[in-house]
Coordinates of C-alpha atoms and ligand atoms in Angstrom, one line a residue:
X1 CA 8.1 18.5 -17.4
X2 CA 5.2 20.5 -16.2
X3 CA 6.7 21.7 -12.9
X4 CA 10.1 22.8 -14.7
X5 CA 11.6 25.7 -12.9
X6 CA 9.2 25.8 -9.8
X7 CA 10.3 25.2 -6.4
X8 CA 8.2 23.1 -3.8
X9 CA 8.2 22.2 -0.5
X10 CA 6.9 19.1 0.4
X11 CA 6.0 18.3 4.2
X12 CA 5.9 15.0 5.5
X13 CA 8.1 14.0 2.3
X14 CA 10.2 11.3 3.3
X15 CA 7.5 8.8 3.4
X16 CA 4.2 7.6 2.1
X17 CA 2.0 9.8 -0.1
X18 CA 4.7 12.9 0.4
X19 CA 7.4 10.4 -0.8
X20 CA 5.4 9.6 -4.1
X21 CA 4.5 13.7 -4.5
X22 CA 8.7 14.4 -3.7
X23 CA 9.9 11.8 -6.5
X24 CA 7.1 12.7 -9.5
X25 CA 7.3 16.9 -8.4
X26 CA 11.1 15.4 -9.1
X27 CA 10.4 13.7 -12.1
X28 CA 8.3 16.8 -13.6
X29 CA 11.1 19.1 -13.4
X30 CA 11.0 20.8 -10.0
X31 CA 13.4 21.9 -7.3
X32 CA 12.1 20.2 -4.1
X33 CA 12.9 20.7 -0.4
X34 CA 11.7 17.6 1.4
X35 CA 10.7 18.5 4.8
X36 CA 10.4 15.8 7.4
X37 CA 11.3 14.3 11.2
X38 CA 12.5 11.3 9.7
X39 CA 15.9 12.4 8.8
X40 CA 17.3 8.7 7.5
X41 CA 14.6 8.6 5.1
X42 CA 14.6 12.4 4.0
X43 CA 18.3 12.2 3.4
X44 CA 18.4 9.4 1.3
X45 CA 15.7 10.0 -0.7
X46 CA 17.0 13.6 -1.5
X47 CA 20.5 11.8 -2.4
X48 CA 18.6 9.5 -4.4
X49 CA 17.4 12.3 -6.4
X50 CA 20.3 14.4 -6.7
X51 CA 20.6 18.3 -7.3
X52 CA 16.5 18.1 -7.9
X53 CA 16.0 17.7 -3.8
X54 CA 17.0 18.6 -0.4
X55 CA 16.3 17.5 2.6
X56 CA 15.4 19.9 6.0
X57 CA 14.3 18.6 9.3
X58 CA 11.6 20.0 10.3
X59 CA 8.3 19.5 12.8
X60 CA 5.8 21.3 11.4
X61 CA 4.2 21.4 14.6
X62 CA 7.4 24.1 15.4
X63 CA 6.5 27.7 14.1
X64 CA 10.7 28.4 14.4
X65 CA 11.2 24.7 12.1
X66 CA 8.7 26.0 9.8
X67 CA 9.9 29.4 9.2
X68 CA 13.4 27.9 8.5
X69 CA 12.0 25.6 6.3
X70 CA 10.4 28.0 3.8
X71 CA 13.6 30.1 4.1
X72 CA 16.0 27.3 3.3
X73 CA 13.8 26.9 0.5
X74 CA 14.0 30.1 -1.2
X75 CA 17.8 30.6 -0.5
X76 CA 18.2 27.4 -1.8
X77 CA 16.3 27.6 -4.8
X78 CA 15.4 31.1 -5.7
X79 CA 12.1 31.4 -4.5
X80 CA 9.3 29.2 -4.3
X81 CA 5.9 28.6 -6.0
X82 CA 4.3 25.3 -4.4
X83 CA 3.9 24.3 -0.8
X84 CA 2.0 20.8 0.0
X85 CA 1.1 20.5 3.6
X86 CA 1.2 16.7 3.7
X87 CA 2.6 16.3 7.0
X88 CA 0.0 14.9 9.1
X89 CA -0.3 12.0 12.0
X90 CA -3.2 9.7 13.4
X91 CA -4.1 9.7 17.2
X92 CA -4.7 6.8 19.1
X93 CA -8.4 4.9 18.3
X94 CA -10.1 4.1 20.8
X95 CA -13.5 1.8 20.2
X96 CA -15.4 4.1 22.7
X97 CA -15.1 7.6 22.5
X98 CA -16.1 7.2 26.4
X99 CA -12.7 5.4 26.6
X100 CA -10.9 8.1 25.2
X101 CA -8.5 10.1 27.4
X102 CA -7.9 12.8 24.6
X103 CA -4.0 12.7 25.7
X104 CA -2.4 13.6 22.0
X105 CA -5.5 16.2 21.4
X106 CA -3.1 18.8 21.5
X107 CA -0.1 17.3 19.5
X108 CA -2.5 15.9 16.3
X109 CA -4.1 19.6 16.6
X110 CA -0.5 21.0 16.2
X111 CA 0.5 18.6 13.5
X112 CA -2.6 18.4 11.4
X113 CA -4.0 22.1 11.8
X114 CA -1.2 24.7 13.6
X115 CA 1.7 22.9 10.9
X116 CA -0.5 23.6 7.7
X117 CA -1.3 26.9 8.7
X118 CA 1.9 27.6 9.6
X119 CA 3.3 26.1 6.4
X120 CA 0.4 28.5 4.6
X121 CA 1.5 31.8 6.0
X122 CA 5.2 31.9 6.1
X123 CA 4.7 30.6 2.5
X124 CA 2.4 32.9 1.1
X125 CA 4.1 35.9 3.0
X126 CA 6.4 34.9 0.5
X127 CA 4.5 34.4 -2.8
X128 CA 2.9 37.6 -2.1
X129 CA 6.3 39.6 -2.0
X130 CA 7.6 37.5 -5.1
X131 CA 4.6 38.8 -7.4
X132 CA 4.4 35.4 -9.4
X133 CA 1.7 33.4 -7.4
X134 CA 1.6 30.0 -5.9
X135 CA 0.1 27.1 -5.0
X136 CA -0.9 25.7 -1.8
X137 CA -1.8 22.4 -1.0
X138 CA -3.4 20.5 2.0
X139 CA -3.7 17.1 2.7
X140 CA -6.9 16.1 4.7
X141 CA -8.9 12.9 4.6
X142 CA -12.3 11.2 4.4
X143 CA -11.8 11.5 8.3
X144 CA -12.8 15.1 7.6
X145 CA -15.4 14.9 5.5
X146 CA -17.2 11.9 6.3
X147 CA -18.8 11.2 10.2
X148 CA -17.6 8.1 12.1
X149 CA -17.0 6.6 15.4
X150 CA -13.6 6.2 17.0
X151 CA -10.7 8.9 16.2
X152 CA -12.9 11.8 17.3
X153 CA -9.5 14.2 17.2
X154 CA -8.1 12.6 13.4
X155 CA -11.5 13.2 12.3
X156 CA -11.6 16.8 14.1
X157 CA -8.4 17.9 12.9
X158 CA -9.0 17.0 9.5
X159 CA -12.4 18.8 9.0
X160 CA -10.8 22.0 11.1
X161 CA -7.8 21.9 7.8
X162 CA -10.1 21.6 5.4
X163 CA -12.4 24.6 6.7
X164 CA -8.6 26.6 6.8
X165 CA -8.4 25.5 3.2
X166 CA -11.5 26.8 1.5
X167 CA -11.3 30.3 4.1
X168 CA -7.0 30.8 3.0
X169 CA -8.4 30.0 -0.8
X170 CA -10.6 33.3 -0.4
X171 CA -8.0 35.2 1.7
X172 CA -4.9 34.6 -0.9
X173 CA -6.9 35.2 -4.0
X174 CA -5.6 38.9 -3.9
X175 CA -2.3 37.6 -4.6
X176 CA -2.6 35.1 -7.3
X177 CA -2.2 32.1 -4.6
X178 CA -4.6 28.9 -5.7
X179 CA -5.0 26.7 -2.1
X180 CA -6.7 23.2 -2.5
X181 CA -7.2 20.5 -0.6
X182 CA -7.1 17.0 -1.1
X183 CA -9.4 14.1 0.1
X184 CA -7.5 10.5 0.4
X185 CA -9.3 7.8 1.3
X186 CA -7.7 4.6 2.2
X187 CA -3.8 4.7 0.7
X188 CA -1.6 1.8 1.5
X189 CA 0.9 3.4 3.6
X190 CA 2.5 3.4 7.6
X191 CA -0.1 5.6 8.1
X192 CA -3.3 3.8 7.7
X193 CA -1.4 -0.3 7.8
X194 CA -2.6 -0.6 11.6
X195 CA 0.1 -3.0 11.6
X196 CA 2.1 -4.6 14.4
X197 CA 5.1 -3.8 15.3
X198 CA 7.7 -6.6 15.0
X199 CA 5.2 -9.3 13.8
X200 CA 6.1 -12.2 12.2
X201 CA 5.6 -11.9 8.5
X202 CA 2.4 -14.5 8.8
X203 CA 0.6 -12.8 11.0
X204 CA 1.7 -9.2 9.5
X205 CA -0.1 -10.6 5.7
X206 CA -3.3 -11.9 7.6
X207 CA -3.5 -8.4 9.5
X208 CA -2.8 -6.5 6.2
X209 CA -5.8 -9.4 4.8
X210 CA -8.2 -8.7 7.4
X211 CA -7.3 -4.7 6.8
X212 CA -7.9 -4.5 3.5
X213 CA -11.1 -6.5 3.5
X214 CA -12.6 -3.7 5.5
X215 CA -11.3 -0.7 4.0
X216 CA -12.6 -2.4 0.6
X217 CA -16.0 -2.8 1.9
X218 CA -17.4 0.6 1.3
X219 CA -15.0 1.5 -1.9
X220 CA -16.7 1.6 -5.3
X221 CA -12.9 0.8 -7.1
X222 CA -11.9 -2.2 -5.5
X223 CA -8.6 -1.8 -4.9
X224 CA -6.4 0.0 -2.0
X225 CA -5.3 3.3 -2.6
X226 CA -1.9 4.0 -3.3
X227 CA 0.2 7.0 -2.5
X228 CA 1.0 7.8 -6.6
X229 CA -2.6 7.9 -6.7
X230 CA -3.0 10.8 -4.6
X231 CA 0.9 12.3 -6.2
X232 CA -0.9 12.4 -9.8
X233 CA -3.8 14.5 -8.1
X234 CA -1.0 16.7 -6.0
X235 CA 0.8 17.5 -9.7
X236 CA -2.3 18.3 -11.2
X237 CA -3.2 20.9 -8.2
X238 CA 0.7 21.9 -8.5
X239 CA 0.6 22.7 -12.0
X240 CA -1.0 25.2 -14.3
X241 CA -3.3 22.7 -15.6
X242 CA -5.6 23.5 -13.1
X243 CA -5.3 27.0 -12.7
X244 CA -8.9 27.9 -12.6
X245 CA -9.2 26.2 -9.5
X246 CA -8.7 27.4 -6.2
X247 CA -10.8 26.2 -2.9
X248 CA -11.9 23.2 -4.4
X249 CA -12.3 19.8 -1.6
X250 CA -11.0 16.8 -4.0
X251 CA -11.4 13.3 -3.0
X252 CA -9.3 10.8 -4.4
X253 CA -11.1 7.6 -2.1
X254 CA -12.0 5.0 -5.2
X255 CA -15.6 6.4 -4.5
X256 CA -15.8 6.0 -0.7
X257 CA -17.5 9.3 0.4
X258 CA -19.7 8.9 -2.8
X259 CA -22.7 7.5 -1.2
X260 CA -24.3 4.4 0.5
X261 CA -23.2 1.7 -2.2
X262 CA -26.2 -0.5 -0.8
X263 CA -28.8 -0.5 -3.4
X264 CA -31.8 0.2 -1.4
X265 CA -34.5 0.4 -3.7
X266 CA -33.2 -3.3 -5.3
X267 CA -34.0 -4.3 -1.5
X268 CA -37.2 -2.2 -0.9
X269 CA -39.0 -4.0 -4.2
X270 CA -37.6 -7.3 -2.5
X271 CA -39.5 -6.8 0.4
X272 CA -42.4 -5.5 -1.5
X273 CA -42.3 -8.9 -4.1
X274 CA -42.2 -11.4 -0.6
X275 CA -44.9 -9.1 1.3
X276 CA -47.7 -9.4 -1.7
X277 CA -46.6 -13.5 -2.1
X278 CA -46.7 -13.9 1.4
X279 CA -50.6 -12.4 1.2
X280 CA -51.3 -14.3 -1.8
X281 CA -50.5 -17.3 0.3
X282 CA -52.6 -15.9 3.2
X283 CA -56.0 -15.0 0.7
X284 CA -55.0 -19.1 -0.8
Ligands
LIG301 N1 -2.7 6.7 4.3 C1 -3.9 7.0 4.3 O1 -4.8 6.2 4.1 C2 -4.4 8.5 4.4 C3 -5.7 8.8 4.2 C4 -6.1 10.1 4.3 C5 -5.2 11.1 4.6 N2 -3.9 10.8 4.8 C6 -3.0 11.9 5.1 O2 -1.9 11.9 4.2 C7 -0.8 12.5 4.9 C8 0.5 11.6 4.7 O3 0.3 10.4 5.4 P1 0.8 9.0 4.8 O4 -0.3 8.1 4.7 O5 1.7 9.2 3.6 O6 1.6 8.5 6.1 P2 3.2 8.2 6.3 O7 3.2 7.8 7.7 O8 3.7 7.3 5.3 O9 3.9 9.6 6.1 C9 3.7 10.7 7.0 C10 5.0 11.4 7.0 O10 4.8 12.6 7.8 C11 5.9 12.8 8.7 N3 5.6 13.5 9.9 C12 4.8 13.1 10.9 N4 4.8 14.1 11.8 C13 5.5 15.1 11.4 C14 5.8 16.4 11.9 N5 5.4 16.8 13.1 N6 6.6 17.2 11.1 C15 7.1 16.8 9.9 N7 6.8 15.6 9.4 C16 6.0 14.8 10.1 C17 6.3 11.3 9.0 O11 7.7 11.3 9.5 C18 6.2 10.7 7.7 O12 7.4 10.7 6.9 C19 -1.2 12.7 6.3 O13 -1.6 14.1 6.5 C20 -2.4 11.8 6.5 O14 -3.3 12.3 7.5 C21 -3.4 9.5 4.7

């Protein structure tokens, strides 16, 4: 029970990785308020877990949603000590960023940075007045930390939230408030399935095959992320276990952003071993 009498929100709850953090914040003895724009699949999950959860629509993107959402919260629940900015979409990838017409630049901007910050403010305006601290989580992504082609405005959005989440660390210090971020890599979820829609299940598996191939390619744990892994991180963050930690950038990627997992020098002596044979055979 090591979130018994503290009340979180949790953005983005209803599915995925804020699903997983909704149900074990549950499990550990919290009050939640699942915050969402999928309102079948908010609802029934805060059914499912009974007097622990509520659900409130809300965009994040929607400075009026979010201020309703941490008031519910605290008129709900008495106040509240944890916020986890999960909420978060992709934008549409594009093989060429020459190709890219940078149409949902200003909607993934509104979702991934102007919601978190949002989320931070409202929340901390909050903590501040209560006088008993908080926590504040964001949700980035190697996208942020680590350079790549294709989804320029993913991978800009996410580095802009985690720059907010070190500089708020360093702001909200004077009032006891931790902010952290967190790092997922590849997480088996909606997200990140780059599935298609309506296909037969055939074709869905050798999709998800093909998928998962790649996204293993460059991991050091060979296995896909899944969202319970990035949950367990979330409680830690929540909970008072980590309490001399505040700004911190934590991946949880099975290694990804670790380094180049090609063993160069194993190659470099290679080409060294065949360059003095092939002399040998030369001098022969
Ligand atoms: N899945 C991955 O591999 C991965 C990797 C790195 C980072 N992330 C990040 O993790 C977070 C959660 O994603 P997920 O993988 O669990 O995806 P998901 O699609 O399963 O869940 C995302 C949830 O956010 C909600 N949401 C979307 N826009 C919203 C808005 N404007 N207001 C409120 N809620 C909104 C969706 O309805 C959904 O319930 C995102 O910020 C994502 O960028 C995911």
């Amino acid at each position: 029970m090591e979130l018994a009498g503290k009340v979180a929100v949790v953005t983005g709850g209803a599915s995925g990785i804020g699903r997983a953090t909704v149900e074990l914040f549950a499990a550990e003895g919290a009050k939640v308020l699942i915050a969402d724009i999928a309102d079948e699949a908010g609802e029934t999950l805060a059914e499912r877990l009974g007097a622990s959860a509520v659900y409130q629509r809300t965009d994040v993107s929607d400075p009026a949603a979010v201020e309703a959402m941490i008031e519910a919260a605290v008129s709900r629940f008495d106040g509240i000590d944890v916020l986890f900015n999960n909420a978060g979409m992709s934008c549409c990838a594009f093989p060429s960023f020459l190709d890219d017409t940078l149409e949902d630049f200003d909607r993934v901007m509104r979702v991934n940075v102007l919601g978190p910050m949002l989320g931070t403010r409202n929340a901390a305006r909050i903590m501040a007045r209560q006088g008993r601290g908080g926590v504040i989580l964001n949700n980035a992504s190697i996208a942020g930390t680590l350079a790549g082609h294709a989804m320029m405005t993913y991978r800009a959005s996410k580095a802009a939230l985690i720059q907010f989440s070190k500089s708020s660390a360093i702001d909200l210090a004077r009032h006891g408030i931790r902010v952290n971020c967190i790092v997922p890599g590849h997480v088996r979820t909606e997200l990140s399935s780059f599935g298609e829609k309506g296909a037969e299940s055939g074709l869905a598996a050798r999709i998800e095959e093909g998928v998962n191939a790649v996204y293993l390619s460059n991991q050091l744990i060979k296995r896909r992320g899944e969202p319970d892994d990035v949950a367990q991180v979330a409680l830690f963050l929540a909970s008072d276990r980590s309490r001399h930690m505040t700004g911190a950038v934590i991946p949880v990627e099975g290694g990804v952003t670790v380094g180049d997992p090609v063993n160069h020098l194993e190659q470099i002596f290679d080409a060294r071993t065949a360059a003095f044979a092939a002399m040998e055979r030369l001098d022969g």
